[in-house]
Each structure stands twice: as C-alpha cells, then as structure tokens.
Amino acid sequence: MISCTTIQDPLTGKPTLTLLSTQQEIEIGQKVVPQAINENDGLYPDKEVQDYIKNLGYKIASQSPRQVNYQFYLVNSKDVNAFALPGGPVFVNRGLILILDNESELAGVIAHEVGHITARHHAKFLEKTYGMNILLNILAIATSNSQYQQIIMQLAQVSAGLLQLKYSRDQENEADTLGVRFTYEAGYDPRGLISTFEKFKSMEKVQVPKWLLTHPLPEDRIKNVSHLIQTKYPDKLLLKKDSEEFHLIKKKLISTSASYEAVENAKENIKNKNFSVALTNLNKAISIYPDNNAAYTYRALVYY
C-alpha cells in the first residue's frame, strides 16, 4: 500500500489505487516501442502512409477520456494484426490494411486498441504479473552500462509479455464497448468493427490471424457489438464509412507487396541457411521497391 499511487480512473472519474502512475506507464511503453518495431520488420518507409495512420489514430484517440502519449505506427509485418502498448503506442500491421475494405474498418480496429489503453489493461497486466520492484528497475534502466544486464533481461521479459499479451473476455468486451464509442464519436460508422471481426472469423478456417491469438473472438462478441450499436448508437447520415485517402494508401501497400513477399521468401532462406538464394530474393525486393528498409536489414544480415 505504501508503494501505491492514486490516479483518477479515466472511465469512472473516481480516484483509484495503482502501482503504476500514468507517467511510469508511459515510460515503460516507450521502452518497448523499439522492440515492437524491430519484431515487425521495421516501420513502413513512406511518410504519406505513416501520416495517414497517425492522423486517423489521433482523430480516434481524441475521443478517449484518457489523454496519454498516443502514437500511431504502421509496421512492415505481413501478419493480420494490430496491437497497443502501455501509455499510448498503437501499431497497425501492413498485412491488416491489405485485408480491409474501407476506412471505418480500420478506424474500428484502432479504436479497439485505444480502448485497451483507456481502460489501463496493459498497466493492470504489469502490476499483476511483475510487481513494483521489477517495474521500477526497468524505469531506471541504463543500457550503456554492463552492470545493468540483469535489468535489461527483466525489460526483455516484460516486453515479451506485453507483445504477446492475451486479453481476458471481460477486457475484450470493455475494449469493444469503448472502441464502438470512440469510432462513433469520431464520426465513423461503428459497424466497420463488426465487418472486420467477421473477416477475422472467416480467416480462421484457413490461417488464424495473429490478432485472434491475443484477442479471442467468440461468436457472442460479434452479437454483443451488434446489439450495442443498435441500441446505443443510432445511424446518422454523416457517419463516415470510407475515404478516397484510405484506398490511395491501400493501393500503395498493394504496389509494394511483391517486394515484401520477396523479403518473406528470403527470411525462409536465411532460416534454412540458403544464403545465396536469400541474397537473390533480397536484391529482387530492393529492385521492386528501393525504399524497402526490411530488405536492406536482412541483406546486411546475409552479408554478416
């Protein structure tokens, strides 16, 4: 109790005890950002695409009663996924946008992730799993000094936990409720979240989307979200479903898909120690899309 701090619950407005202050939560999230980017093959190297994701994300996050250090990134991973970190960072995978049909679907996914941050789901996981001692050590990390090796290992442990965090049924329902609210209040059709969920469910039969591995999606969740929208969020003429900008961004991603597919082939070659074939694939990736940063990184690895 001595280690606890009192914060205002963003959803109820009431004071609540927590091990992590908002600032500490933000600092831990920031320390995990580099690993999150690295594990997803880096940031997509197009400023227009990144600005689009940021602007859409900020528009959604501005509706949250919890204003923290929101940041939005598009990463190169082909996995159909989006995820968030404590205190504000939200990541959208390239592979997710490629399966979406309109902007309201993307807005719904981003709003769901902002819902997890708003409800402090990451902070509650950290408090329950690691306790104050390890968390304070991580906040004091100084990676330039070898005596902090043990703390660096603790940070790696926490990072892995956050990047593979599987939410409870209650947390998913809470994030759904908040996601629908934020989408609607930002002026988007909240039914985009339903159509995205239905896409994820249909993909289960072929290859389970990575999003479902951390965000369980039982059948009743789709029904619950549909009921919530019907009863609380009446249709309005000005609700936005799509935009020309979304399709321009998606078109850009499609145009570079062959380059990233060559990188995926090279990664398999590297795993099997077929370095000459990997190099051929990586050179092909760069010739298709000269800004493909992932291709240069893996080519450096092959040369090494």
PDB file of C-alpha atoms in Angstrom, residues 26 29-30 33 53-54 57-58 61 68-73 83 87-91 117:
ATOM      1  CA  ILE A  26       4.060   5.828 -20.459  1.00  0.00           C
ATOM      2  CA  GLY A  29       5.554   1.654 -23.039  1.00  0.00           C
ATOM      3  CA  GLN A  30       8.177   3.870 -24.667  1.00  0.00           C
ATOM      4  CA  VAL A  33       8.474   0.615 -28.732  1.00  0.00           C
ATOM      5  CA  ILE A  53      -2.202   6.297 -39.854  1.00  0.00           C
ATOM      6  CA  LYS A  54      -1.221   8.998 -37.350  1.00  0.00           C
ATOM      7  CA  GLY A  57      -5.309   7.481 -34.916  1.00  0.00           C
ATOM      8  CA  TYR A  58      -5.272  10.954 -33.366  1.00  0.00           C
ATOM      9  CA  ALA A  61      -7.838   8.905 -29.640  1.00  0.00           C
ATOM     10  CA  VAL A  68      -1.871   9.973 -22.705  1.00  0.00           C
ATOM     11  CA  ASN A  69       1.077   9.845 -25.109  1.00  0.00           C
ATOM     12  CA  TYR A  70      -0.793   8.378 -28.084  1.00  0.00           C
ATOM     13  CA  GLN A  71       1.421   7.417 -31.026  1.00  0.00           C
ATOM     14  CA  PHE A  72       0.454   5.513 -34.152  1.00  0.00           C
ATOM     15  CA  TYR A  73       2.731   3.455 -36.394  1.00  0.00           C
ATOM     16  CA  PHE A  83      -1.683  -4.050 -31.028  1.00  0.00           C
ATOM     17  CA  GLY A  87       0.625   4.604 -22.191  1.00  0.00           C
ATOM     18  CA  GLY A  88      -0.269   5.216 -25.813  1.00  0.00           C
ATOM     19  CA  PRO A  89       1.691   3.491 -28.657  1.00  0.00           C
ATOM     20  CA  VAL A  90      -0.546   1.728 -31.197  1.00  0.00           C
ATOM     21  CA  PHE A  91       0.798  -0.392 -34.060  1.00  0.00           C
ATOM     22  CA  ILE A 117      -5.134   1.799 -23.342  1.00  0.00           C
TER      23      ILE A 117
END
